[in-house]
Coordinates of C-alpha atoms (C1' of nucleotides) in Angstrom, one line a residue:
Chain F
M1 CA -4.8 -5.1 41.6
K2 CA -1.9 -7.0 40.0
T3 CA 0.4 -8.1 42.8
P4 CA 3.8 -10.3 41.3
G5 CA 1.8 -12.7 43.3
D6 CA -1.6 -13.2 42.1
S7 CA -0.8 -13.4 38.4
G8 CA 1.6 -16.2 39.0
F9 CA 4.6 -14.2 37.8
A10 CA 6.1 -10.9 38.0
F11 CA 8.5 -8.5 36.4
P12 CA 11.0 -6.8 37.9
E13 CA 9.4 -3.4 38.8
W14 CA 11.7 -1.7 36.0
A15 CA 9.9 -3.6 34.0
Y16 CA 6.6 -1.7 34.1
K17 CA 8.2 1.6 33.4
P18 CA 9.6 1.6 30.6
E19 CA 10.5 5.4 30.2
S20 CA 12.5 4.6 33.2
S21 CA 13.9 1.6 32.4
P22 CA 17.5 1.3 32.8
G23 CA 17.8 -0.7 29.4
S24 CA 15.2 1.3 27.7
R25 CA 15.7 4.2 26.2
Q26 CA 14.9 7.3 28.2
I27 CA 11.5 8.9 27.7
Q28 CA 10.9 10.2 24.9
L29 CA 9.6 13.8 24.5
W30 CA 6.6 13.0 22.7
H31 CA 5.6 10.0 25.4
F32 CA 6.3 12.4 27.9
I33 CA 3.7 15.1 26.3
L34 CA 1.2 12.1 26.1
E35 CA 1.2 11.4 29.8
L36 CA 1.2 14.8 30.8
L37 CA -1.9 15.4 28.4
R38 CA -3.3 12.1 29.9
K39 CA -3.1 13.7 33.2
E40 CA -5.7 15.8 34.4
E41 CA -3.4 17.7 37.2
Y42 CA -1.7 18.8 34.2
H43 CA -4.4 20.2 32.2
D44 CA -4.3 24.1 33.4
V45 CA 0.2 23.3 31.4
I46 CA -1.1 21.2 28.4
A47 CA -3.8 19.9 27.3
W48 CA -5.7 18.8 24.1
Q49 CA -7.7 20.8 22.1
G50 CA -9.1 21.6 18.9
D51 CA -8.5 18.8 16.4
Y52 CA -7.9 15.2 17.1
G53 CA -4.3 14.7 18.7
E54 CA -3.9 19.1 18.9
F55 CA -3.0 19.9 22.0
V56 CA -2.0 23.3 23.2
I57 CA 1.1 24.0 25.7
K58 CA -0.4 26.7 28.1
D59 CA 2.5 26.9 30.3
P60 CA 5.5 26.2 28.1
D61 CA 7.4 27.3 30.6
E62 CA 5.9 24.4 33.1
V63 CA 6.3 22.2 30.6
A64 CA 9.5 22.7 29.7
R65 CA 9.9 22.8 34.1
L66 CA 8.7 19.4 34.2
W67 CA 10.2 18.0 31.1
G68 CA 13.6 19.3 32.2
A69 CA 13.5 17.6 35.6
R70 CA 12.2 14.5 34.3
K71 CA 15.6 14.3 32.1
C72 CA 17.3 16.1 34.7
K73 CA 18.2 19.1 32.6
P74 CA 17.3 22.0 34.7
Q75 CA 18.5 23.8 32.0
M76 CA 15.0 23.2 30.1
N77 CA 13.0 25.7 28.9
Y78 CA 10.6 26.2 25.9
D79 CA 12.9 26.9 23.6
K80 CA 14.5 24.0 23.6
L81 CA 11.8 22.0 24.1
S82 CA 10.2 23.4 21.0
R83 CA 13.2 22.6 19.5
A84 CA 12.9 19.3 20.5
L85 CA 9.7 19.3 19.2
R86 CA 10.2 20.2 15.6
Y87 CA 12.5 17.4 15.5
Y88 CA 9.4 15.2 15.4
Y89 CA 8.1 17.3 12.6
N90 CA 10.5 15.3 10.2
K91 CA 9.7 11.9 12.1
R92 CA 5.8 13.5 11.5
I93 CA 5.3 12.1 15.4
L94 CA 4.0 15.7 15.7
H95 CA 3.8 18.8 13.2
K96 CA 2.4 22.7 14.3
T97 CA -0.9 23.7 14.1
K98 CA 0.0 27.3 12.3
G99 CA -1.3 30.2 13.8
K100 CA -1.9 28.9 16.8
R101 CA 0.5 29.5 19.7
F102 CA 1.6 26.4 21.5
T103 CA -0.5 24.0 19.5
Y104 CA 1.3 21.2 17.9
K105 CA -0.5 17.8 16.8
F106 CA 0.1 14.4 16.9
N107 CA 0.3 12.7 13.7
F108 CA -2.0 10.2 14.9
N109 CA -2.7 8.0 11.9
K110 CA 0.8 7.3 12.0
L111 CA 0.8 6.6 15.4
V112 CA -2.2 4.6 15.4
L113 CA -1.4 3.2 12.2
V114 CA 1.9 1.8 12.8
N115 CA 1.1 0.7 16.4
Y116 CA -2.3 -0.2 16.2
P117 CA -2.6 -1.9 12.6
F118 CA -5.8 -3.3 12.9
I119 CA -7.7 -0.2 13.3
D120 CA -9.9 0.2 10.8
M121 CA -8.7 3.4 9.1
G122 CA -11.6 3.6 6.7
S123 CA -11.4 3.3 3.4
A124 CA -7.7 3.2 2.4
G125 CA -7.7 6.6 1.7
S126 CA -6.2 10.0 1.6
N127 CA -5.5 10.3 4.9
V128 CA -3.6 7.1 5.2
P129 CA -0.2 8.4 5.1
Q130 CA 2.0 5.9 3.2
S131 CA 4.2 5.4 5.9
A132 CA 1.9 3.6 7.8
P133 CA 1.3 -0.3 7.4
P134 CA -1.5 -1.0 5.2
V135 CA -4.7 -2.8 6.6
P136 CA -4.7 -6.2 5.6
S137 CA -8.0 -6.8 4.4
G138 CA -8.5 -9.6 5.7
V139 CA -7.9 -7.9 9.7
G140 CA -9.6 -5.7 10.9
T141 CA -11.6 -4.1 8.3
H142 CA -14.4 -2.8 10.7
F143 CA -12.1 -2.5 13.3
R144 CA -14.3 -2.6 17.0
F145 CA -12.5 -1.7 20.2
P146 CA -13.1 -4.4 23.2
P147 CA -15.8 -3.8 25.4
S148 CA -15.2 -2.8 28.8
T149 CA -16.0 -4.3 31.6
P150 CA -17.3 -3.4 35.2
S151 CA -14.5 -1.1 36.5
D152 CA -14.4 -2.5 40.1
V153 CA -13.2 -5.5 40.0
L154 CA -9.6 -4.9 40.3
S155 CA -8.2 -2.0 41.7
P156 CA -8.4 1.2 39.9
N157 CA -4.9 2.2 39.7
G158 CA -4.5 0.0 37.0
E159 CA -3.9 2.9 34.7
E160 CA -0.5 1.9 33.9
L161 CA -0.5 -1.1 32.8
R162 CA 2.1 -3.1 32.1
S163 CA 2.2 -6.6 32.1
P164 CA 2.4 -7.5 29.0
G165 CA 1.0 -10.7 30.1
V166 CA -2.2 -9.1 28.6
F167 CA -1.1 -9.7 25.3
A168 CA -1.0 -13.6 26.0
S169 CA -4.5 -13.4 27.0
V170 CA -5.6 -11.2 23.9
A171 CA -3.8 -13.6 21.9
R172 CA -5.6 -16.4 23.2
R173 CA -8.7 -14.2 22.5
A174 CA -8.1 -13.6 19.9
A175 CA -7.4 -17.9 18.9
R176 CA -10.5 -18.5 20.5
G177 CA -11.8 -16.1 17.7
S178 CA -14.3 -14.9 20.7
V179 CA -14.4 -11.3 22.1
S180 CA -17.3 -10.8 22.6
D181 CA -18.0 -12.2 26.1
C182 CA -17.2 -9.0 28.0
S183 CA -18.9 -8.9 31.4
D184 CA -21.2 -5.6 31.1
G185 CA -21.5 -5.7 27.5
T186 CA -20.4 -2.5 26.9
S187 CA -19.1 -1.8 23.5
V188 CA -16.6 0.3 23.5
A189 CA -18.2 1.6 20.5
S190 CA -20.2 3.4 22.6
E191 CA -17.7 4.3 24.7
L192 CA -16.5 5.9 22.2
E193 CA -20.0 8.2 22.2
E194 CA -19.9 8.9 25.7
V195 CA -16.3 10.5 25.5
G196 CA -18.6 13.2 23.2
M197 CA -17.1 12.3 20.0
T198 CA -18.5 13.6 16.4
G199 CA -19.1 10.4 15.5
G200 CA -20.0 10.5 12.1
D201 CA -17.7 12.7 10.7
E202 CA -14.5 11.8 12.7
R203 CA -12.3 9.4 11.1
P204 CA -11.8 5.8 11.7
A205 CA -8.0 7.1 12.6
E206 CA -9.0 9.9 14.8
R207 CA -11.9 7.8 16.7
A208 CA -9.0 5.4 17.3
F209 CA -6.7 8.3 18.5
R210 CA -8.9 9.4 20.8
S211 CA -9.5 6.4 22.4
L212 CA -6.2 5.7 22.7
F213 CA -4.9 8.8 23.6
L214 CA -7.2 10.9 25.4
P215 CA -6.6 11.5 28.6
H216 CA -8.6 9.4 31.6
H217 CA -10.6 7.4 29.6
P218 CA -13.4 6.3 31.4
R219 CA -13.5 2.8 30.6
L220 CA -10.6 1.7 28.1
T221 CA -8.1 1.7 31.3
H222 CA -5.7 -1.1 31.9
D223 CA -8.3 -2.0 34.2
S224 CA -11.0 -2.4 32.0
L225 CA -8.8 -4.4 29.6
F226 CA -7.0 -6.0 32.3
R227 CA -10.5 -7.4 33.5
M228 CA -11.4 -8.4 30.3
Y229 CA -8.9 -10.5 29.8
G230 CA -8.3 -11.7 33.2
V231 CA -4.7 -12.4 34.8
P232 CA -2.0 -12.2 32.6
P233 CA -0.6 -15.6 31.8
P234 CA 2.0 -17.1 32.6
A235 CA 3.5 -17.3 29.6
P236 CA 2.6 -13.5 27.9
V237 CA 4.2 -14.4 25.0
P238 CA 1.5 -12.6 22.6
F239 CA 2.0 -14.6 19.1
P240 CA 4.1 -16.9 19.6
A241 CA 6.4 -18.6 17.2
S242 CA 3.8 -21.5 16.4
P243 CA 1.5 -20.5 13.7
L244 CA -1.0 -18.2 14.3
P245 CA -4.1 -19.7 15.4
G246 CA -6.2 -18.2 12.6
G247 CA -3.8 -18.1 10.3
P248 CA -4.6 -14.3 8.3
L249 CA -7.7 -13.9 9.8
L250 CA -6.6 -13.4 13.3
P251 CA -9.5 -12.0 14.3
P252 CA -9.6 -8.3 14.1
Q253 CA -10.8 -6.8 17.5
L254 CA -7.7 -6.4 19.3
S255 CA -4.3 -5.7 18.7
P256 CA -1.7 -6.5 20.9
A257 CA -1.0 -2.8 21.1
L258 CA -4.7 -2.3 22.0
S259 CA -4.5 -4.1 25.2
M260 CA -2.5 -1.3 26.5
T261 CA -4.9 1.2 25.3
S262 CA -4.7 2.7 29.2
T263 CA -0.9 4.0 28.4
P264 CA -0.5 5.7 25.9
T265 CA 1.8 7.6 26.7
S266 CA 4.8 4.6 27.3
H267 CA 3.5 2.5 25.6
L268 CA 2.8 4.1 21.9
P269 CA 6.3 2.4 21.1
Y270 CA 8.0 5.5 19.6
T271 CA 6.9 5.3 16.0
P272 CA 9.9 5.6 14.0
S273 CA 11.8 2.9 15.9
P274 CA 13.1 0.4 13.9
S275 CA 10.6 -2.7 14.1
L276 CA 7.6 -0.4 14.7
A277 CA 8.2 2.1 11.7
S278 CA 7.2 0.0 9.0
P279 CA 6.6 -4.0 10.3
M280 CA 6.4 -5.3 6.9
P281 CA 9.2 -7.1 5.7
G282 CA 8.8 -4.7 2.6
S283 CA 7.0 -1.7 1.6
R284 CA 4.8 -4.1 0.6
F285 CA 2.5 -6.0 2.4
S286 CA 1.8 -9.5 0.9
F287 CA -0.7 -11.2 2.6
N288 CA -0.1 -14.3 3.6
P289 CA 0.1 -16.4 6.8
E290 CA 4.1 -16.3 6.6
D291 CA 3.9 -12.5 7.0
M292 CA 1.5 -12.2 8.6
K293 CA 3.0 -14.3 11.4
R294 CA 6.5 -12.3 11.4
Y295 CA 4.2 -9.4 11.3
L296 CA 2.4 -9.7 14.2
Q297 CA 5.3 -11.4 15.6
A298 CA 7.4 -8.4 15.4
H299 CA 4.9 -5.8 16.1
A300 CA 3.6 -7.9 18.7
Q301 CA 7.1 -8.0 20.1
S302 CA 7.9 -4.7 19.6
V303 CA 5.3 -3.6 21.9
Y304 CA 6.2 -6.4 24.2
N305 CA 9.3 -5.2 24.5
Y306 CA 8.8 -2.0 24.8
H307 CA 6.5 -2.6 27.4
L308 CA 8.9 -4.7 29.3
S309 CA 11.9 -2.3 28.3
P310 CA 12.1 -1.1 24.5
R311 CA 15.4 -2.5 24.8
A312 CA 15.1 -5.9 27.0
F313 CA 14.9 -7.8 23.9
P314 CA 16.0 -7.5 21.0
H315 CA 13.6 -7.4 18.1
Y316 CA 14.1 -10.8 16.0
P317 CA 11.5 -12.0 13.9
S318 CA 11.1 -15.4 14.8
I319 CA 12.0 -15.6 18.0
V320 CA 10.0 -16.0 21.2
V321 CA 9.7 -13.3 23.7
P322 CA 11.0 -14.1 26.1
Q323 CA 8.7 -14.6 29.6
P324 CA 8.8 -12.8 32.2
Q325 CA 10.8 -13.0 35.1
R326 CA 9.8 -14.6 37.9
L327 CA 11.3 -11.9 40.3
D328 CA 11.3 -14.5 43.3
K329 CA 14.0 -12.9 45.5
G330 CA 14.3 -9.7 43.1
L331 CA 10.8 -9.2 44.2
A332 CA 10.9 -10.4 47.7
G333 CA 13.1 -7.4 48.8
P334 CA 12.3 -5.2 50.6
A335 CA 10.5 -2.6 48.6
A336 CA 8.7 -5.8 46.5
G337 CA 5.2 -5.5 47.8
S338 CA 4.8 -2.0 48.7
H339 CA 5.1 0.1 45.4
F340 CA 6.6 -2.1 42.9
S341 CA 3.7 -3.7 42.1
T342 CA 1.7 -0.8 42.0
H343 CA 1.4 1.5 39.4
P344 CA 5.1 2.4 38.4
L345 CA 4.4 5.9 37.1
H346 CA 3.5 6.5 40.7
H347 CA 6.4 6.5 42.0
Q348 CA 8.3 7.2 39.3
Q349 CA 8.2 10.5 39.0
P350 CA 8.8 12.5 42.0
E351 CA 9.2 15.6 40.2
E352 CA 5.5 15.6 39.1
P353 CA 3.6 15.0 41.7
H354 CA 5.6 17.6 43.9
A355 CA 6.6 19.6 41.5
S356 CA 6.5 21.9 43.9
T357 CA 9.3 20.5 45.8
F358 CA 10.8 20.9 42.5
K359 CA 10.7 24.1 41.9
F360 CA 13.5 25.8 40.5
K361 CA 13.9 28.6 38.1
L362 CA 13.8 27.8 34.4
Q363 CA 16.9 29.0 33.9
P364 CA 16.2 32.7 31.5
P365 CA 16.9 32.9 28.1
P366 CA 19.7 31.3 27.1
L367 CA 22.8 33.6 26.9
G368 CA 24.4 32.3 24.1
R369 CA 27.1 30.6 23.3
K370 CA 29.7 33.4 23.4
H371 CA 27.8 35.0 26.6
R372 CA 28.0 31.9 28.3
D373 CA 32.2 31.9 27.5
A374 CA 33.4 35.3 28.5
P375 CA 31.1 36.8 31.5
Q376 CA 31.7 33.6 33.8
S377 CA 29.5 35.9 36.4
S378 CA 26.6 36.0 34.8
A379 CA 26.1 32.8 34.2
T380 CA 27.2 31.7 37.8
G381 CA 24.7 33.8 39.2
H382 CA 22.3 32.2 37.5
V383 CA 23.1 29.0 38.3
S384 CA 23.0 29.4 41.8
S385 CA 20.1 30.9 42.0
V386 CA 19.0 28.0 40.6
S387 CA 20.5 25.6 42.5
A388 CA 19.9 27.1 45.5
S389 CA 15.6 26.6 44.7
T390 CA 16.7 23.0 43.6
V391 CA 18.5 21.1 46.0
L392 CA 16.4 18.4 46.1
F393 CA 16.4 18.4 42.5
V394 CA 20.0 19.1 42.7
G395 CA 20.3 15.9 44.2
E396 CA 18.2 14.1 42.5
C397 CA 20.0 14.9 39.1
G398 CA 23.2 15.3 40.4
S399 CA 25.7 17.1 38.2
A400 CA 22.4 18.8 37.0
A401 CA 22.6 22.2 38.6
V402 CA 26.6 22.2 37.5
Q403 CA 25.5 22.1 33.6
G404 CA 25.0 26.3 33.0
T405 CA 29.0 26.5 34.0
N406 CA 30.5 24.0 33.1
S407 CA 29.4 23.2 29.4
A408 CA 32.4 24.5 27.3
P409 CA 32.6 26.8 24.5
S410 CA 33.5 24.3 22.5
G411 CA 35.4 26.4 20.5
L412 CA 33.2 26.9 17.6
T413 CA 31.8 29.7 18.6
N414 CA 31.9 31.6 15.3
S415 CA 30.1 30.6 12.4
S416 CA 31.9 28.5 10.5
S417 CA 29.2 29.3 8.0
G418 CA 32.1 30.6 5.3
G419 CA 32.2 27.5 3.7
P420 CA 30.2 26.9 0.1
P421 CA 26.1 26.1 0.3
K422 CA 25.2 22.7 0.4
I423 CA 22.0 21.0 -0.5
K424 CA 20.5 18.8 2.3
V425 CA 18.7 16.0 0.8
E426 CA 16.1 15.2 3.3
L427 CA 14.7 12.0 4.0
V428 CA 11.5 11.0 3.4
S429 CA 9.9 9.6 6.7
D430 CA 8.5 7.2 5.0
I431 CA 11.9 6.2 3.5
E432 CA 12.9 5.9 7.1
S433 CA 10.3 3.2 7.8
E434 CA 11.2 1.4 4.6
E435 CA 15.1 1.2 5.8
E436 CA 14.1 0.3 9.5
V437 CA 12.1 -2.8 8.6
E438 CA 14.9 -4.4 9.1
V439 CA 13.2 -7.2 11.7
T440 CA 15.8 -9.8 11.1
D441 CA 19.0 -8.1 11.6
I442 CA 20.4 -8.9 14.7
S443 CA 23.8 -7.3 14.0
E444 CA 22.5 -5.3 16.8
D445 CA 24.0 -7.7 19.4
D446 CA 27.5 -8.5 17.6
D447 CA 29.0 -5.8 20.2
N448 CA 27.4 -7.8 23.3
C449 CA 27.6 -11.3 22.0
D450 CA 30.8 -11.8 20.1
V451 CA 31.5 -14.7 20.9
F452 CA 28.8 -15.9 19.1
A453 CA 29.1 -14.1 16.6
P454 CA 25.9 -13.3 15.3
S455 CA 26.6 -14.5 11.9
H456 CA 26.8 -17.9 12.8
Y457 CA 23.5 -18.5 13.4
N458 CA 22.0 -16.3 11.1
G459 CA 20.1 -18.9 9.7
G460 CA 19.3 -20.8 12.9
P461 CA 17.3 -19.5 15.8
S462 CA 18.4 -16.2 16.8
I463 CA 17.1 -16.7 20.2
L464 CA 20.5 -18.2 21.2
P465 CA 21.6 -16.9 24.3
C466 CA 24.7 -15.0 24.4
P467 CA 27.3 -16.6 26.6
D468 CA 28.8 -14.0 27.9
T469 CA 28.3 -14.3 31.5
L470 CA 29.5 -17.4 30.9
I471 CA 32.7 -15.9 29.7
D472 CA 33.3 -12.9 31.8
E473 CA 32.8 -14.7 35.5
G474 CA 33.6 -17.9 34.6
D475 CA 31.4 -20.9 36.2
D476 CA 31.1 -18.9 39.1
L477 CA 27.9 -17.4 38.3
E478 CA 25.5 -20.3 37.2
E479 CA 23.4 -19.5 40.5
D480 CA 20.2 -17.8 39.8
V481 CA 19.7 -15.2 41.4
F482 CA 16.5 -14.9 39.3
K483 CA 14.9 -18.0 38.7
T484 CA 13.1 -17.7 35.4
P485 CA 11.1 -20.2 34.0
A486 CA 12.0 -18.6 30.6
A487 CA 15.7 -18.7 30.8
P488 CA 15.9 -21.3 28.1
P489 CA 17.2 -24.5 30.1
S490 CA 21.1 -24.8 30.2
G491 CA 20.7 -28.0 28.1
A492 CA 19.7 -25.9 25.6
I493 CA 21.8 -23.7 26.1
S494 CA 24.5 -26.1 25.8
G495 CA 23.0 -28.0 22.9
I496 CA 23.0 -24.6 20.6
A497 CA 26.3 -23.9 21.9
I498 CA 28.0 -27.3 21.0
G499 CA 25.7 -27.1 17.9
V500 CA 27.4 -23.8 17.0
G501 CA 30.9 -25.1 18.1
M502 CA 30.5 -27.9 16.0
A503 CA 29.3 -26.2 12.8
L504 CA 31.8 -23.7 13.7
P505 CA 35.2 -25.6 15.6
G506 CA 37.0 -22.2 16.2
L507 CA 34.2 -20.8 18.1
K508 CA 34.5 -20.4 21.9
A509 CA 31.4 -22.2 22.6
E510 CA 31.5 -22.3 26.7
P511 CA 28.8 -25.7 26.8
R512 CA 28.5 -24.4 30.6
E513 CA 28.6 -27.9 32.3
G514 CA 28.7 -26.7 35.5
S515 CA 25.0 -25.4 35.4
P516 CA 23.0 -26.4 38.2
S517 CA 20.1 -27.9 36.4
S518 CA 21.9 -30.2 34.4
P519 CA 25.0 -31.4 36.9
G520 CA 25.1 -34.8 35.3
G521 CA 24.5 -33.7 31.8
S522 CA 25.2 -37.3 30.2
Q523 CA 24.7 -37.4 27.0
C524 CA 26.4 -34.0 26.2
I525 CA 29.4 -34.6 28.7
P526 CA 31.9 -35.6 26.5
L527 CA 31.3 -33.2 23.8
K528 CA 30.9 -30.6 26.5
L529 CA 34.2 -31.6 28.3
R530 CA 35.6 -31.2 24.9
F531 CA 34.5 -27.6 24.6
K532 CA 35.0 -27.1 28.0
R533 CA 38.9 -28.0 27.6
R534 CA 38.9 -25.9 24.5
W535 CA 37.3 -23.2 26.6
S536 CA 40.0 -23.6 29.4
E537 CA 42.5 -22.6 26.8
D538 CA 41.0 -20.1 24.8
Q539 CA 40.6 -18.6 28.2
R540 CA 44.5 -18.8 29.5
M541 CA 45.0 -17.5 25.8
E542 CA 43.4 -14.8 26.0
A543 CA 44.6 -14.2 29.6
G544 CA 47.3 -11.9 28.5
A545 CA 45.7 -10.7 26.0
K546 CA 44.4 -7.5 25.6
R547 CA 40.3 -6.7 27.5
R548 CA 38.0 -8.0 25.2
K549 CA 34.5 -6.4 25.6
T550 CA 32.8 -10.1 26.8
K551 CA 34.6 -9.1 30.2
R552 CA 31.2 -7.1 31.0
V553 CA 32.6 -4.2 33.5
V554 CA 29.9 -2.8 35.6
P555 CA 30.0 0.3 35.4
K556 CA 30.3 3.0 38.1
R557 CA 27.1 4.7 38.2
T558 CA 26.7 8.1 39.7
N559 CA 23.7 9.4 38.2
P560 CA 21.2 9.9 40.7
C561 CA 18.7 11.1 38.6
P562 CA 15.4 8.9 38.5
E563 CA 15.9 8.8 35.0
R564 CA 18.7 6.6 35.2
E565 CA 18.3 4.2 38.5
N566 CA 18.1 1.5 39.4
H567 CA 21.2 0.7 38.6
N568 CA 21.8 -3.0 39.0
L569 CA 18.6 -3.6 37.1
T570 CA 20.8 -1.0 34.7
R571 CA 23.2 -4.4 34.4
C572 CA 20.7 -6.8 33.8
C573 CA 18.8 -4.8 31.2
H574 CA 21.9 -3.9 29.4
T575 CA 23.3 -7.5 29.0
M576 CA 19.6 -8.5 28.2
R577 CA 19.8 -6.3 25.7
G578 CA 22.6 -8.6 24.7
G579 CA 20.7 -11.1 23.5
A580 CA 20.7 -13.1 26.8
W581 CA 18.9 -15.1 29.0
S582 CA 21.7 -16.0 30.7
T583 CA 22.4 -12.7 31.6
W584 CA 19.8 -12.7 33.9
L585 CA 21.0 -15.6 35.8
H586 CA 24.0 -13.1 35.7
L587 CA 22.2 -10.6 38.6
Chain B
dC1 C1' 7.0 33.0 18.2
dG2 C1' 8.7 29.7 15.6
dC3 C1' 12.0 28.1 12.3
dG4 C1' 15.8 24.5 11.4
dG5 C1' 21.2 24.1 10.8
dA6 C1' 24.9 23.1 13.6
dA7 C1' 27.3 20.9 17.0
dG8 C1' 27.5 18.3 20.9
dG9 C1' 25.9 14.7 24.5
dT10 C1' 25.1 10.7 25.9
Chain Y
dA1 C1' 19.0 8.3 18.0
dC2 C1' 17.4 11.8 20.0
dC3 C1' 17.7 15.0 22.4
dT4 C1' 20.2 19.6 24.4
dT5 C1' 22.3 23.8 23.3
dC6 C1' 23.2 28.4 20.4
dC7 C1' 21.8 30.6 16.7
dG8 C1' 20.5 33.7 12.9
dC9 C1' 16.2 34.3 10.7
dG10 C1' 11.8 35.7 8.9

DNA sequence: CGCGGAAGGT
DNA sequence: ACCTTCCGCG
């Protein structure tokens, strides 16, 4: 078992559960599906079947119910869920297995290739979708899954790996170029056979898929990997910004993502997501160390980020992934030892383990907008029946139960189909992927960091902390509640700030000289003072001015839905998303 | 059942 | 962006 203590660092517990981590997107349907598929208790509800990646929803209503529970959408039903699934067709995450009811198939080629690019996909053949990044020739021509290790060293409940630290281990290991020292010598290849695979005719991607996604793989669990790679090191930077150890010949044995084999559901980053869909800077893979480096960094970081929380850190190309937060105080809190450090998913899904307590009747087939408009009675009727059996659920999901009645007719009752026929040009997903390559785009942070306009340091280190923390609360908030080793030393912050400020005199750069760690930051003081003065002026100037969004208003979140709890963490995470370490200090 | 457009929500 | 909701169509 990995406790915050034994590894020397810890993450906030939300970091271990990306699905529900506030900064992350809410769990996506296909994550959820994978999650269900992975759990035996749901094998009567949904299960792998047929081809690789193919699964059958045996109990559509139940799946819908579970999904609805997860998303706090008590009105969920298979009709809606399947619509959501159909949206995956275009994204090529899923497709329908024709002729088989309730049967869909994951596009594992894409998933595997995109997320596990070092897996040997066999001959650059036909079945490799173009959306998938090409496999560098020097890398992973013959991918071997990492060997597993005895399954009794660490606690067995490690099925949910959340520690990005593994990456570092892997990276280090990769740097050393040795993977062969598995303790028990069991090769993963053999494991694949153990799982009962049709070795020969199976395509590599499928093999990969199996090992990655099949439920309860006996060996490739978090534990084995964890054991294999030891305790996460203090610096979980998967691929540091420093030159790649082996140059382009990074040992193929483990893609960073592969270290997360155990939790397909939660670490398969959403494929079409920007930095993942096609991590290469262009559609073409140029195989030089620089590109490789960038690629690896982006990829690893993406995965890593996803682990932590996809939104936790912006995807910057040459950024060093922030180190984990040592939640001395955070985790020392009441709930710390008990279950935070154990396994997120286990306490994360109140609805699933206790599906019974969550019994609520699925909404009957949609009444239709019109129907809901006119006869209030029928809607009310079934809603009440729902809520009656869903007291607990209502409690957790807040307004959920009300939905049935309050969803307004939206006025568009009748089909506005009078218009002329439109031809819609569909975007091919490959193109999607390509446009999502923008690894260098940091514009996303603009909103959160409008004091330092990103353009100002576009060329420079993209890791600039966003000083909005300092701005909104003045100097009072220097108190680091979360001492994070990764937080750039305040000196660095001021240094950067100053640097920026010098380059751009008009900038409101808060030098943050009040920082505890640099009480007498001698060297910079004059400048700092200057900036301080400047800052004060600006503050005064802005005092009367309209509120800028630098003022971070803590939103009143009343939604008790498990998906959205962790309010303070939410705040943290959201600000984090703004690209600011300093925000952590904010907590 | 399954599809996909359309609109809306967050 | 990723659904959720509704709906008409086959």
